[in-house]
Structures are given as C-alpha cells and as structure tokens.
mmCIF file of C-alpha atoms in Angstrom:
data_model
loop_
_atom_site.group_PDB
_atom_site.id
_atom_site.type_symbol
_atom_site.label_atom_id
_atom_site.label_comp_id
_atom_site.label_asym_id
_atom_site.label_seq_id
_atom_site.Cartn_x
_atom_site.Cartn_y
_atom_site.Cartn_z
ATOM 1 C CA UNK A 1 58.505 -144.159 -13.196
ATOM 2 C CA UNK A 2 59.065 -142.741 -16.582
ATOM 3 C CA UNK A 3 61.789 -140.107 -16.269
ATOM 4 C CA UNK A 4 63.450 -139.700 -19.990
ATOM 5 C CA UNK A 5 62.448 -136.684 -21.344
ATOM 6 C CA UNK A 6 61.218 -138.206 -25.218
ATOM 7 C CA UNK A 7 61.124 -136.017 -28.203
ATOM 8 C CA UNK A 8 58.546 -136.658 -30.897
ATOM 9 C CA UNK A 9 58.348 -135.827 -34.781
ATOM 10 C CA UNK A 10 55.509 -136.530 -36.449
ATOM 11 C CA UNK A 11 54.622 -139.134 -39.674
ATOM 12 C CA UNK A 12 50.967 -140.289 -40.720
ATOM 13 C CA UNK A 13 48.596 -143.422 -41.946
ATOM 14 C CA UNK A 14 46.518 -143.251 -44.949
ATOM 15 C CA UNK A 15 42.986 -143.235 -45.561
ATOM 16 C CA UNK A 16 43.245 -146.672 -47.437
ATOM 17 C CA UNK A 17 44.196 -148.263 -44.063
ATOM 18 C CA UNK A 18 41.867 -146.939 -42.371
ATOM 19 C CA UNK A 19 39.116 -147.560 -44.872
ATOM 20 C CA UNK A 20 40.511 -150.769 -45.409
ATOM 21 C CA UNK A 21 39.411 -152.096 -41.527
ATOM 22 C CA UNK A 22 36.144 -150.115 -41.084
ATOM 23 C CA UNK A 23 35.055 -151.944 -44.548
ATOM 24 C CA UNK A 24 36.382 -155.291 -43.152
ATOM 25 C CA UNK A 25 34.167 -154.902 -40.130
ATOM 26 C CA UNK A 26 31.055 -154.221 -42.112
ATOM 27 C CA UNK A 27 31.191 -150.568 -42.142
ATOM 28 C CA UNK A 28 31.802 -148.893 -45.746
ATOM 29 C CA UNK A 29 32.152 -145.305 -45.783
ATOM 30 C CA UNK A 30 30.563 -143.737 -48.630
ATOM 31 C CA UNK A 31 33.090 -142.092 -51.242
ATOM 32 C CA UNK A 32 31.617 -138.122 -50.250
ATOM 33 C CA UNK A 33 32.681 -138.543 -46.864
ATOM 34 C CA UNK A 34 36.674 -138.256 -46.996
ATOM 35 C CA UNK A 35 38.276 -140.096 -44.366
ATOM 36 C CA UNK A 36 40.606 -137.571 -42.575
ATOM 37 C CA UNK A 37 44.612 -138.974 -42.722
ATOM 38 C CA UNK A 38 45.473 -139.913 -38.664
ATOM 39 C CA UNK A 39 49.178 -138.921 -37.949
ATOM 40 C CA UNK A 40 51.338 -140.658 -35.452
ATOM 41 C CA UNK A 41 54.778 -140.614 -33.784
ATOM 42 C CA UNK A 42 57.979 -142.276 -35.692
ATOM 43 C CA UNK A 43 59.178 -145.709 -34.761
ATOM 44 C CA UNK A 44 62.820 -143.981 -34.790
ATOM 45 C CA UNK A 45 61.903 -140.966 -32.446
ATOM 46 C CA UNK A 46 60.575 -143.521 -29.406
ATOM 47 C CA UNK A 47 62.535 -144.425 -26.442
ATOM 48 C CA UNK A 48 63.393 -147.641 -24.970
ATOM 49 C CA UNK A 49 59.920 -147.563 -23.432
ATOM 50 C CA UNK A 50 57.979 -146.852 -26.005
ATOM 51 C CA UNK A 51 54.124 -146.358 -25.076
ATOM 52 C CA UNK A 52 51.708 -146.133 -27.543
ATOM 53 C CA UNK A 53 50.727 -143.102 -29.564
ATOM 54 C CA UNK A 54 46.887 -142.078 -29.646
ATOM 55 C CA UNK A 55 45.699 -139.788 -32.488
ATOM 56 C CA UNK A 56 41.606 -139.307 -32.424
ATOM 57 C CA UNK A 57 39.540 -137.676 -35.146
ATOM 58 C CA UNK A 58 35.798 -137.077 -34.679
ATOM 59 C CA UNK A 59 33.080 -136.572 -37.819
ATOM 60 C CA UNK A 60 29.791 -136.133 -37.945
ATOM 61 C CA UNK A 61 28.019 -137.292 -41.114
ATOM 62 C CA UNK A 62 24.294 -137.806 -41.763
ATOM 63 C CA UNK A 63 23.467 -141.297 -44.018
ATOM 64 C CA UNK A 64 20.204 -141.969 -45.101
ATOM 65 C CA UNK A 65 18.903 -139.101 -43.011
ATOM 66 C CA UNK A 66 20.149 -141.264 -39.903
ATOM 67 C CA UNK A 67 21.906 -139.229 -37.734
ATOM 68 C CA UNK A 68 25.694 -141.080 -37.139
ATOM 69 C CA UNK A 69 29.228 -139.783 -35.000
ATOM 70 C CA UNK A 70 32.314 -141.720 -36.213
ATOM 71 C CA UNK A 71 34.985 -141.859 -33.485
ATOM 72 C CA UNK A 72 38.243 -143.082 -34.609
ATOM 73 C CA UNK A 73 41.471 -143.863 -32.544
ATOM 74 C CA UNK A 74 44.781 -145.262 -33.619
ATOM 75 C CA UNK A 75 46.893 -146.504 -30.978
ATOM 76 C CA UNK A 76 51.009 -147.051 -31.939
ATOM 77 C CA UNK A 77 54.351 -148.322 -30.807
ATOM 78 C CA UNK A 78 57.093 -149.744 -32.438
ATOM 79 C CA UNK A 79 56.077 -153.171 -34.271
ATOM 80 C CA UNK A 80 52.002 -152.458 -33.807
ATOM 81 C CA UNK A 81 49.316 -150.643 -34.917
ATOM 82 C CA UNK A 82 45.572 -150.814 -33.115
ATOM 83 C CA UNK A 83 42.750 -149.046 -34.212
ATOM 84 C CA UNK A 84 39.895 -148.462 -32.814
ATOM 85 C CA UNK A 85 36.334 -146.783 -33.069
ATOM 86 C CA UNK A 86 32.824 -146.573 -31.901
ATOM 87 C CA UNK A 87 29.964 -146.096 -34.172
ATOM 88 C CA UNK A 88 26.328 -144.907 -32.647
ATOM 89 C CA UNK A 89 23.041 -142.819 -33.130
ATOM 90 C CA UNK A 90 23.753 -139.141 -32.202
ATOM 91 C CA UNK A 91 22.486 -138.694 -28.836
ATOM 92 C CA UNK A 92 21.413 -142.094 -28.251
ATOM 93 C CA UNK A 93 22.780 -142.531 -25.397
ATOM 94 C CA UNK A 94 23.798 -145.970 -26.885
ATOM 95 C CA UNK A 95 27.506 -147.048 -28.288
ATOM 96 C CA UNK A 96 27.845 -150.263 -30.229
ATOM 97 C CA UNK A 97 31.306 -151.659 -29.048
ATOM 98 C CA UNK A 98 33.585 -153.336 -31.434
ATOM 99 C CA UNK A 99 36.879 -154.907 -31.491
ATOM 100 C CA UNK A 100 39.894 -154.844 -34.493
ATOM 101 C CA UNK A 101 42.081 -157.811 -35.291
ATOM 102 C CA UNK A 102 42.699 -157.165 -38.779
ATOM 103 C CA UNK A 103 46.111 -156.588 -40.817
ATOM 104 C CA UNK A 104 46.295 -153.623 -43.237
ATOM 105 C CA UNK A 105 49.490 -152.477 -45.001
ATOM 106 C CA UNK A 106 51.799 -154.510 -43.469
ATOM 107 C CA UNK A 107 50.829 -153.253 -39.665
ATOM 108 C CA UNK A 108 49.311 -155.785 -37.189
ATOM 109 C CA UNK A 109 46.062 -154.219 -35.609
ATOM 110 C CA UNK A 110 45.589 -155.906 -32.029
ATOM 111 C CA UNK A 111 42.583 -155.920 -30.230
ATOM 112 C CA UNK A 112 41.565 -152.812 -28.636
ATOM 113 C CA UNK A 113 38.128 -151.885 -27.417
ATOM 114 C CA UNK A 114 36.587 -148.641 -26.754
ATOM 115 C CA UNK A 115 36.469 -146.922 -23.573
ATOM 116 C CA UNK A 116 33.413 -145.532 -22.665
ATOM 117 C CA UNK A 117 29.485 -145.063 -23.597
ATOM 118 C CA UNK A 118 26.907 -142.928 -24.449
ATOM 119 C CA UNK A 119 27.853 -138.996 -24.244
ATOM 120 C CA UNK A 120 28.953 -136.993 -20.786
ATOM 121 C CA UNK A 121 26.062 -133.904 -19.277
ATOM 122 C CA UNK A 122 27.749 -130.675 -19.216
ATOM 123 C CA UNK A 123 26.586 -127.936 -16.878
ATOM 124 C CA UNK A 124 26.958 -124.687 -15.267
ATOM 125 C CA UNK A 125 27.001 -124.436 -12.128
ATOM 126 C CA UNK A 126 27.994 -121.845 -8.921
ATOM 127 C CA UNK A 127 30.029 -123.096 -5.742
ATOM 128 C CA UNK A 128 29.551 -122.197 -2.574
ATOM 129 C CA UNK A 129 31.249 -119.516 -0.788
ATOM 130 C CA UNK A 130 34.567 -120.245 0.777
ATOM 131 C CA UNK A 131 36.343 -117.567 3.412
ATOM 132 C CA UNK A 132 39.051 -116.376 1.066
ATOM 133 C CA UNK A 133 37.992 -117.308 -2.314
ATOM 134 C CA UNK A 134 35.173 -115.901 -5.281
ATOM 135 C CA UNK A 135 31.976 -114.534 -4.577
ATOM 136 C CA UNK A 136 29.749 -116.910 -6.751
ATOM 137 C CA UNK A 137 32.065 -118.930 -7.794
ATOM 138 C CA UNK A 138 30.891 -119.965 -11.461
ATOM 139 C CA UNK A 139 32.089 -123.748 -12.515
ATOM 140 C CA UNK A 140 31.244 -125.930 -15.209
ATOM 141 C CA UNK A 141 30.737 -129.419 -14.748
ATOM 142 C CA UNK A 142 30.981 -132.687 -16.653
ATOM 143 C CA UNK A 143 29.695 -136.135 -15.827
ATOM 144 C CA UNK A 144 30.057 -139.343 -17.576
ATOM 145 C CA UNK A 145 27.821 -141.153 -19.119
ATOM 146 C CA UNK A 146 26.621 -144.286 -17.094
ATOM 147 C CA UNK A 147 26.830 -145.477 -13.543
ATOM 148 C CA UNK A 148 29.192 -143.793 -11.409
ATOM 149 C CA UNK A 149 31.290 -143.168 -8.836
ATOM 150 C CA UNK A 150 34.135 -142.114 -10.576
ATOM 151 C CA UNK A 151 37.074 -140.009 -9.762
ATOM 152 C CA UNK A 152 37.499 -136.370 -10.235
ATOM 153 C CA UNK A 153 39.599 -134.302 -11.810
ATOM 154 C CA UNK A 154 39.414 -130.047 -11.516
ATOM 155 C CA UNK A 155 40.260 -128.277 -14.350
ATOM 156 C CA UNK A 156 42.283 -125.225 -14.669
ATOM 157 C CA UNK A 157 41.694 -122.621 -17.681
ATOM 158 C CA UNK A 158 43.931 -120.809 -19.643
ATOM 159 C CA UNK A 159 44.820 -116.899 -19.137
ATOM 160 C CA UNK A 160 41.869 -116.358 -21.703
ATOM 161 C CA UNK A 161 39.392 -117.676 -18.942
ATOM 162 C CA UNK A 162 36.425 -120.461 -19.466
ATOM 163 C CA UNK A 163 36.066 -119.718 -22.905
ATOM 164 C CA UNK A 164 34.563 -122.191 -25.349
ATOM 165 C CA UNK A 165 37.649 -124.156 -25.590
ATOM 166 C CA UNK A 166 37.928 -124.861 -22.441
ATOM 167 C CA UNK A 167 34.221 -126.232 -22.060
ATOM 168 C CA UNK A 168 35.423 -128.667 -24.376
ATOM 169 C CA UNK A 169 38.194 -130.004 -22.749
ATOM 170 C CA UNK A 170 35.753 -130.304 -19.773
ATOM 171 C CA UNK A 171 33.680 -132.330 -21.804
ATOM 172 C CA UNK A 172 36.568 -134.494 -23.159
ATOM 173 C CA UNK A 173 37.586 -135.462 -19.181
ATOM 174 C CA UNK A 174 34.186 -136.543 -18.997
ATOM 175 C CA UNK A 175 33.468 -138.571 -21.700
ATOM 176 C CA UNK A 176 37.115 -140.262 -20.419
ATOM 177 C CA UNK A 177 35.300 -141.579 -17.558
ATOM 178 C CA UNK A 178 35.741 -138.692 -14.718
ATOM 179 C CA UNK A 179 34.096 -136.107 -13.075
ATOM 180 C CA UNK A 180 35.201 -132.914 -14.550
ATOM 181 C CA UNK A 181 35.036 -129.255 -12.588
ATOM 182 C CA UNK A 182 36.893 -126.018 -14.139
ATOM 183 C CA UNK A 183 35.916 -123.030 -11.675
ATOM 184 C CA UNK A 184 36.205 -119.609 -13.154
ATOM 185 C CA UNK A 185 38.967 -118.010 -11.491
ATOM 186 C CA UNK A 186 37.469 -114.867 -12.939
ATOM 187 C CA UNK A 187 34.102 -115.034 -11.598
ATOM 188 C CA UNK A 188 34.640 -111.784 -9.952
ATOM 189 C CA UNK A 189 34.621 -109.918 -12.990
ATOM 190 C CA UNK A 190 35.818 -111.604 -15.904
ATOM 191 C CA UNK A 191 39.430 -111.551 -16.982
ATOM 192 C CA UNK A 192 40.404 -107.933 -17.808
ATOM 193 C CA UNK A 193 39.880 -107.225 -14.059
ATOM 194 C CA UNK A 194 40.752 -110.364 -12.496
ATOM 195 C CA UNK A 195 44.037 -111.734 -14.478
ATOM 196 C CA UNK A 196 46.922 -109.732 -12.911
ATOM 197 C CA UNK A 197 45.465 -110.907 -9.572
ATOM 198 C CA UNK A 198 45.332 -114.410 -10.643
ATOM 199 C CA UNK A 199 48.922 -114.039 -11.495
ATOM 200 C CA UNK A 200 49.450 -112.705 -8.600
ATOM 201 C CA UNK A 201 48.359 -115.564 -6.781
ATOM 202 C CA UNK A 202 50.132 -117.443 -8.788
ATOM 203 C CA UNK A 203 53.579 -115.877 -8.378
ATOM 204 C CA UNK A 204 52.737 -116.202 -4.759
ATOM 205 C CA UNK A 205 51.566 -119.500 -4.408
ATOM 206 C CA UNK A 206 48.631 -118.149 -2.065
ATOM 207 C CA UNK A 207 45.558 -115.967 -2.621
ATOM 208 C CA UNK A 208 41.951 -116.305 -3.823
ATOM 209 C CA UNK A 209 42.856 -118.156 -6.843
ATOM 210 C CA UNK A 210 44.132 -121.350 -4.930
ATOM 211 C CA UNK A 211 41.225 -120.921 -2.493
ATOM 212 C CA UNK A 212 39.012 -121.499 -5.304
ATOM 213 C CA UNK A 213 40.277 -124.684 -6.952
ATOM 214 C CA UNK A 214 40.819 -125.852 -3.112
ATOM 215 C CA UNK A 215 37.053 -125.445 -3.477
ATOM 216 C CA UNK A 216 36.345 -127.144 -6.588
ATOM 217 C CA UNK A 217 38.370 -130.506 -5.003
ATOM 218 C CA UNK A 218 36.538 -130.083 -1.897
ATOM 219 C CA UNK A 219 33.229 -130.434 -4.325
ATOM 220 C CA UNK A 220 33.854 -132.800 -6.215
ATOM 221 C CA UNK A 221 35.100 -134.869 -3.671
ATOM 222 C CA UNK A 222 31.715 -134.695 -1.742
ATOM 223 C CA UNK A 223 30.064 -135.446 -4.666
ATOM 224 C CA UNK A 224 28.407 -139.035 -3.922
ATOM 225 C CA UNK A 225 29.509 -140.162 -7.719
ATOM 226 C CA UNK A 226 32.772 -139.674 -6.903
ATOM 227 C CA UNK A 227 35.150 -142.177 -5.447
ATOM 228 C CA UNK A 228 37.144 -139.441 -3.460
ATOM 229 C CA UNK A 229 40.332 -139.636 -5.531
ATOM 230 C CA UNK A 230 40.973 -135.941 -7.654
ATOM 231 C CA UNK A 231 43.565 -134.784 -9.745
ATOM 232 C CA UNK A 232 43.915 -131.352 -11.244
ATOM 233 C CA UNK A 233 44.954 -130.954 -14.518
ATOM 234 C CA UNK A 234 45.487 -127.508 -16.519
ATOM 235 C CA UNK A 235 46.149 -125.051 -19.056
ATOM 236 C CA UNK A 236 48.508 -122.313 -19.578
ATOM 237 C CA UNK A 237 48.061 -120.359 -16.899
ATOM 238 C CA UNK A 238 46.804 -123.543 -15.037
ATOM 239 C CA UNK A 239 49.151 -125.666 -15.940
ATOM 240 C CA UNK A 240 51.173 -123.046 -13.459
ATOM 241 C CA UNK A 241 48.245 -123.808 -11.052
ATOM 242 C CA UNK A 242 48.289 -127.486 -11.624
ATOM 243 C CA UNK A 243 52.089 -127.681 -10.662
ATOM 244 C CA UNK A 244 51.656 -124.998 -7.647
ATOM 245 C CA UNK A 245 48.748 -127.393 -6.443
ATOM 246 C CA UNK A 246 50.504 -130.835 -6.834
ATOM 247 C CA UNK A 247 51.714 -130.641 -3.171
ATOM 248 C CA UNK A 248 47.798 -130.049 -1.969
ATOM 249 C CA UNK A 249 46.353 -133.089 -1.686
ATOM 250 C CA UNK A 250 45.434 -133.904 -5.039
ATOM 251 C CA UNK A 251 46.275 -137.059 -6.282
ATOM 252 C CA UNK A 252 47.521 -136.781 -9.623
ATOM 253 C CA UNK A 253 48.661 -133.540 -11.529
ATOM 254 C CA UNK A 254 48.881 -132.567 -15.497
ATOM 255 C CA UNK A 255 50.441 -129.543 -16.361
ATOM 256 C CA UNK A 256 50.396 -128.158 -19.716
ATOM 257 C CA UNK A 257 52.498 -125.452 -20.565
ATOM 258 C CA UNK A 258 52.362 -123.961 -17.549
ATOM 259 C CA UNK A 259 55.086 -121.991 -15.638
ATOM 260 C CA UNK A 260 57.136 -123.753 -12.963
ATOM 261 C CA UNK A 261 57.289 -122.479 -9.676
ATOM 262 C CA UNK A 262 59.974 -121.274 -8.115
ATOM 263 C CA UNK A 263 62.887 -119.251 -10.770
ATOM 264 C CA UNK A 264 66.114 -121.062 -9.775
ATOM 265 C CA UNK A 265 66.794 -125.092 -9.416
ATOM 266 C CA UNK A 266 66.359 -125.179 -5.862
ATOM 267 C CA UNK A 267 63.242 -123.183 -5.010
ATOM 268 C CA UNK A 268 61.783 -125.371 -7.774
ATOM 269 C CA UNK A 269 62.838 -128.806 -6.088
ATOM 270 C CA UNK A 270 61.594 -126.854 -2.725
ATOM 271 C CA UNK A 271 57.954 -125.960 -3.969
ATOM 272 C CA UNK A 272 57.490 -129.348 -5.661
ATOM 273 C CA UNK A 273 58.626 -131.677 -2.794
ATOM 274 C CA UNK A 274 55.821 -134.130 -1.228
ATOM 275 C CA UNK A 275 53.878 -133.481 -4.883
ATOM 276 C CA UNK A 276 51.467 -136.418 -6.194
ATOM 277 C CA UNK A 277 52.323 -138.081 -9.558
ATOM 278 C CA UNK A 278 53.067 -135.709 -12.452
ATOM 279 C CA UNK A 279 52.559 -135.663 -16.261
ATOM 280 C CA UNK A 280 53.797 -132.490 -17.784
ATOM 281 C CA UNK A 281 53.663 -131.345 -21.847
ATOM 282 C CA UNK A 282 55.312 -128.854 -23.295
ATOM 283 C CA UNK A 283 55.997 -126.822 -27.150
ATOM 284 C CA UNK A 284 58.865 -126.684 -27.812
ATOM 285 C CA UNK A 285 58.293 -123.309 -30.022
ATOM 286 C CA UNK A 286 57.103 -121.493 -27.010
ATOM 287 C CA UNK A 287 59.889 -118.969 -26.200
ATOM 288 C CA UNK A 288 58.235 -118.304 -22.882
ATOM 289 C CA UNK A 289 58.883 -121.586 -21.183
ATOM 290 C CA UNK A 290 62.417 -122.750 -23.151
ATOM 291 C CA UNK A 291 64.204 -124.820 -21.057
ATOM 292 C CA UNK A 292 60.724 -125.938 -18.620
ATOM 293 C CA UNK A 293 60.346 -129.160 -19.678
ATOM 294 C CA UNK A 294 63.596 -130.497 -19.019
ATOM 295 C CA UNK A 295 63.872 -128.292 -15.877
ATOM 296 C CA UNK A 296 60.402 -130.073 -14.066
ATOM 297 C CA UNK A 297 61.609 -133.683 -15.397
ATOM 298 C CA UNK A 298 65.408 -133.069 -13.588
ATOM 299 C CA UNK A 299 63.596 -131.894 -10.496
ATOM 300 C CA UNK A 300 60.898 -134.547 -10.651
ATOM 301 C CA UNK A 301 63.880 -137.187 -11.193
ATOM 302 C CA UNK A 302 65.623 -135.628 -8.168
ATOM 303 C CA UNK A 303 62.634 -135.828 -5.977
ATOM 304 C CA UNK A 304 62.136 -139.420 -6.494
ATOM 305 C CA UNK A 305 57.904 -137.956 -7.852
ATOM 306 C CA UNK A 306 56.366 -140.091 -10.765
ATOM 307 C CA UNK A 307 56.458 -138.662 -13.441
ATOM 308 C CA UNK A 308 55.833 -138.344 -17.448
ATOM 309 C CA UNK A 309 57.261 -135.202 -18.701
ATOM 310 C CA UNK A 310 57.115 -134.226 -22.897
ATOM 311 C CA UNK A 311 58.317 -131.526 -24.720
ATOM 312 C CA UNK A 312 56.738 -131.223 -29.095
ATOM 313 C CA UNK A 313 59.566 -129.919 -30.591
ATOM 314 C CA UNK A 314 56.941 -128.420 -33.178
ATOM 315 C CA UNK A 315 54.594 -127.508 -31.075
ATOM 316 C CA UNK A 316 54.186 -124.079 -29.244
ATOM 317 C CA UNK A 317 52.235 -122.762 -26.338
ATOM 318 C CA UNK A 318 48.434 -124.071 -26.174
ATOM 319 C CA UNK A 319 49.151 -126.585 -28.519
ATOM 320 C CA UNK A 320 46.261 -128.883 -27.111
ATOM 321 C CA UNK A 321 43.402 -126.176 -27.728
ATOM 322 C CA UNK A 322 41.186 -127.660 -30.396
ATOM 323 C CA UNK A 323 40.218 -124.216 -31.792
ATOM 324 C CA UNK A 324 42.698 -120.656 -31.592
ATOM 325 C CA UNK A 325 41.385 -119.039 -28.581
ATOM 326 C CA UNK A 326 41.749 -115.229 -26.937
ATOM 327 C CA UNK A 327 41.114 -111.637 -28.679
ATOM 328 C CA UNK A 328 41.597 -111.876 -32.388
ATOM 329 C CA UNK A 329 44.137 -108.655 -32.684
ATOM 330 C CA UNK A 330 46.336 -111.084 -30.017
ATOM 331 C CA UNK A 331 46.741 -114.559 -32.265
ATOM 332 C CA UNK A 332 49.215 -112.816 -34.394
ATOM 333 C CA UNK A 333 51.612 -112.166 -32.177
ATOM 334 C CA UNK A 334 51.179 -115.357 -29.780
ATOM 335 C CA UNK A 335 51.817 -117.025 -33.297
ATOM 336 C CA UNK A 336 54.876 -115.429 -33.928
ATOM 337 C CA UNK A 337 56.121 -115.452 -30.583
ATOM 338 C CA UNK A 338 54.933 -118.456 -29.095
ATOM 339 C CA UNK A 339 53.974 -120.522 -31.599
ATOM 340 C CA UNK A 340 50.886 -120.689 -30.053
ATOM 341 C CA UNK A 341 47.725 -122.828 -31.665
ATOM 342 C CA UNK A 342 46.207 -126.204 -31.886
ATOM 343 C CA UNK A 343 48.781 -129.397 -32.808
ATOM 344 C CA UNK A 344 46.755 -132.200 -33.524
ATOM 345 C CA UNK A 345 49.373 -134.685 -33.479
ATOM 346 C CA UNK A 346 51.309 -133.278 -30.181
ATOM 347 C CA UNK A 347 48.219 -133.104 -28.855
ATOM 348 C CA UNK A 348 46.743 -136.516 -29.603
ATOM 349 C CA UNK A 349 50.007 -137.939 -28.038
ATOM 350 C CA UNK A 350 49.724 -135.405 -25.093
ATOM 351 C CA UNK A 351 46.384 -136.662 -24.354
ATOM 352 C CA UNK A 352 47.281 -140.148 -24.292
ATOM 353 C CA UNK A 353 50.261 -140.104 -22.225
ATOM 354 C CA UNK A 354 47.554 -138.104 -19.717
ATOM 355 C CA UNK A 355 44.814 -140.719 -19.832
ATOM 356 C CA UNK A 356 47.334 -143.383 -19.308
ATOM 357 C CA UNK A 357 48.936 -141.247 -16.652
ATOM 358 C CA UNK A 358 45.592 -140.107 -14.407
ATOM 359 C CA UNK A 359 44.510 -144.203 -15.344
ATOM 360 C CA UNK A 360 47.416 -145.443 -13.442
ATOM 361 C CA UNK A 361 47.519 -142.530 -10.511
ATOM 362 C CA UNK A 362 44.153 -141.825 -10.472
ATOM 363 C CA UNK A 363 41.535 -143.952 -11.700
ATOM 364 C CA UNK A 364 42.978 -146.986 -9.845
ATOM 365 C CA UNK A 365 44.647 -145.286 -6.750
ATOM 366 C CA UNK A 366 43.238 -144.783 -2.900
ATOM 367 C CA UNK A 367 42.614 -141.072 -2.383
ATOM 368 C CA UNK A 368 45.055 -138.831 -1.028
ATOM 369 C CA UNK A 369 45.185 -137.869 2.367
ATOM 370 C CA UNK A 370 43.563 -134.847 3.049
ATOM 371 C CA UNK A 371 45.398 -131.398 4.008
ATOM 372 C CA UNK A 372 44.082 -131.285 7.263
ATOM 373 C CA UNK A 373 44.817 -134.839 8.615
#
C-alpha cells in the first residue's frame, strides 16, 4: 500500500533526446515537424518508492500524403529513463509495436513496449430505466480495440456535464484497455436544471444521481466483453461521486479533485469504511479543496484501504482536462480562484499513477461482491 502523500515539481527532456532514439530506430522526423519537449518529475522530489513518471504527447502529421499518428511516452524514476511510442496508419486499425534499448544523454532507456492496438469505438448510447434514477438515461461508451472481455470502469463528469472533454477522457479509458461508461447525470435536462440536485445527492450520499451510476456498473457489468470487475473513476464533481461510491461495490476508485464526504475527521473515516482500493489527485492551487488530499490519505491510512493519494503543488482544480472547459465568462474567475485548467505534466503523472493503480486493483483482480449478496 502506498500511503506517503508525494509532492511533485516539474523539470523536462529535450527534443534532441527524443529525436535522438526515434532516428536510432529508423524513424527520422522531418525538420518542419517540431518535436514537442516531454516534461517529467525531479529525481530530488520522489519518495523512497519512487514509481515511474509517464508524460504522453500525441501529433498528427501527414508525410508523403500518408496519413501517420505519433504517440510518444516517457516513463521515469530515479536512475532510468524509458521511452516509448507507437507509430501507425490513421485509422488502420493496425499498430506496429516497437521496443527502446538505446542510451541518449547520459539516461539508460530500458525496454518498454506499448500497451494497446488499433483505436477504441466511441458511442452514444441511452440506459435503461431504473426505479429511482433518469428518464433516458444518456451514456457514452468506449470500447477497446481488439478482443475483449475486459474490465469496466464508469466515468463520472465534471459539474460542466458530458461536455467534449469529457468524451475524451472516455476515449482515453478505452484505448487503456477498458470498457468505458460516463452516464449523464443531467439527462433530465441538462445542467442548469439538474446541477443543484446533483449536489444535492451528493451532499446526501443518496438520490437519483447515485441511482444512475449504480446503473451504469450494473451495465457494464452485463456486458458479455466485460470480465465483471468495474471501477469508477471521476471528475470534479465526480471525483465527489467516485469517493461517495467507493463503498458500493465497485472495485477500484479514482477521485480527482473531488470533495470528500463527510466535513469533520470522523464522518469522513465513517463514510469511507469497507471502500475498494483508492487513487486520489489533487491541485494544490485549488482553494476549494486545501487541506483534501492529505485529509483522504490520513483516513485511507487509518482505515487500513489501498491507496495512492497526490496532491500538484502547481496544479489547480481540473488540472487533468485536456482543453479549458465550462461557460467562457466563468474561466476567469475559476482561474483566479482555483487555479483551474489543464497541467500537462500533473496530469501525465496523475494518469500514470491511475493506470498503474486500476492495473493492479482492477485489471488483474476478481470482481467485487455484489451489494445485494
């Protein structure tokens, strides 16, 4: 169980290194496509255990008319370096897969290969009724590439709703290798009618919000594909819904930013007792949850859960949004105030210690038993 709460500052790699191994393996990049600088955590900022540190960059370019995605990873820990991509035909359905075991600048690149093929099938779709929960419950899905089953994991949106940013992070927990379901908790009628009540529910702990992601486990976990075990992992306001529903019979939980239950010590340890496995991230510019982090990783030590629990120290609330989401004439203010906006580097890191997290909880573990057994 990982229970020190680490701190992380960010440094960077240069284009020449990474240059310097695609050319070794065969691949030169042409001079007008820049090679975007990959950032990373500090040896001197990593724990005892230090894990490594994965920072992704994806760019499309177009060489001799051929169609080509460049997907680079750099994995890091305290005497190593790995890097990693994937080069393919857009839409192909086909990855060539290719291993590193070069030196470049002094930094000893071990063998790593990719993950995954081919690209994940995104759609929308509606979920049954459920006594208790939405009317037409809208969802979007995401399925791997390749043969299944895999395991699921249910999304939770932001406070902004199922927006465009959250489609994508959809389609990044399928191209990771699992079945990915965000219901729209405002499916009733969008979010300017339907967000106090969610936070409602919230507050609560009960209500038609938690009836519907009950409902999008419940799916997924009928699904054929899928090899019964589902986490939940969310966003802002569902990272608050991620930590509410640890204790439901999911088996593995990420919350992001999200509010803890419960406002002193105790009721927190109370709502979060019997919880599956936890990995929690938080900014540590947003005003609106100082103090969380270390708060959920004391009461996650206490209660003997497994746990991984960050806080960016320059990073702010929905730092792992790809894009700066919600109405325009709010950004200013959740800027100022929050320090809200993408963080490439916390968020490369975030998303690591989450694959590694669901891999170990999830990916490999029976499923939980289920609420009514």
């Amino acid at each position: 169980m990982r229970g020190a709460l680490r701190r992380a500052v960010p440094g960077g790699v240069s284009q020449p290194c990474l240059r310097a191994v695609l050319d070794q393996h065969g691949h030169v990049i042409p001079d007008r496509f820049a090679v975007e600088q990959v950032a990373f955590l500090g040896d001197d900022v990593l724990d005892e255990r230090p894990g490594p540190v994965r920072v992704s960059l994806h760019k499309t370019v177009d060489d001799l008319g051929h169609g080509v995605v460049f997907v680079f990873g750099a994995l890091f820990s305290v005497h190593r370096i790995s890097l990693f991509f994937t080069i393919g035909p857009v839409n192909s359905g086909a990855t060539l897969k290719h291993r590193a075991l070069h030196r470049c600048a002094g930094a000893s690149f071990l063998e790593r290969e990719t993950m995954a093929t081919g690209s994940p099938t995104v759609i929308d779709m509606t979920l049954p009724a459920t006594p208790g929960g939405s009317f037409g419950l809208a969802a979007v899905l995401g399925v791997p590439a390749g043969p299944g089953p895999w395991p699921g994991v249910v999304l939770v949106h932001e406070a902004f709703g199922l927006n465009d940013v959250m489609r994508r992070q959809v389609e990044r927990m399928a191209a990771a290798g699992y079945l990915a379901l965000m219901p729209d908790l405002f499916s009733e009628g969008g979010a300017r009618r339907c967000l106090v009540a969610t936070f409602r529910s919230l507050s609560a702990g009960q209500g038609r919000a938690f009836v519907d992601i009950e409902s999008a486990r419940t799916a997924l976990g009928a699904r054929d594909d899928c090899t019964g075990a589902v986490g939940v992992l969310g966003f802002c306001m569902g990272g608050g819904f991620a930590l509410a529903a640890a204790t439901r019979g999911f088996d593995a939980a990420s919350a992001n930013y999200g509010m803890l239950p419960g406002g002193t010590d105790a009721e927190l340890d109370d709502a979060l007792t019997g919880a599956c496995p936890i990995v929690g991230s938080y900014g540590g510019r947003d005003r609106s949850l100082r103090g969380a982090a270390g708060r959920l990783d004391a009461s996650l030590t206490r209660l003997a859960v497994p746990h991984d629990v960050v806080e960016y120290p320059g990073a702010g609330h929905a730092f792992l949004n790809d894009a700066e989401s919600g109405p325009v004439a709010l950004r200013f203010a959740l800027k100022r105030f929050l320090g809200a906006g993408p963080d490439p580097v916390a968020a490369a890191d975030a998303w690591r210690r989450i694959d590694a997290f669901f891999a170990e909880h999830l990916a490999t573990d029976a499923p939980a038993a289920s609420l009514d057994s």
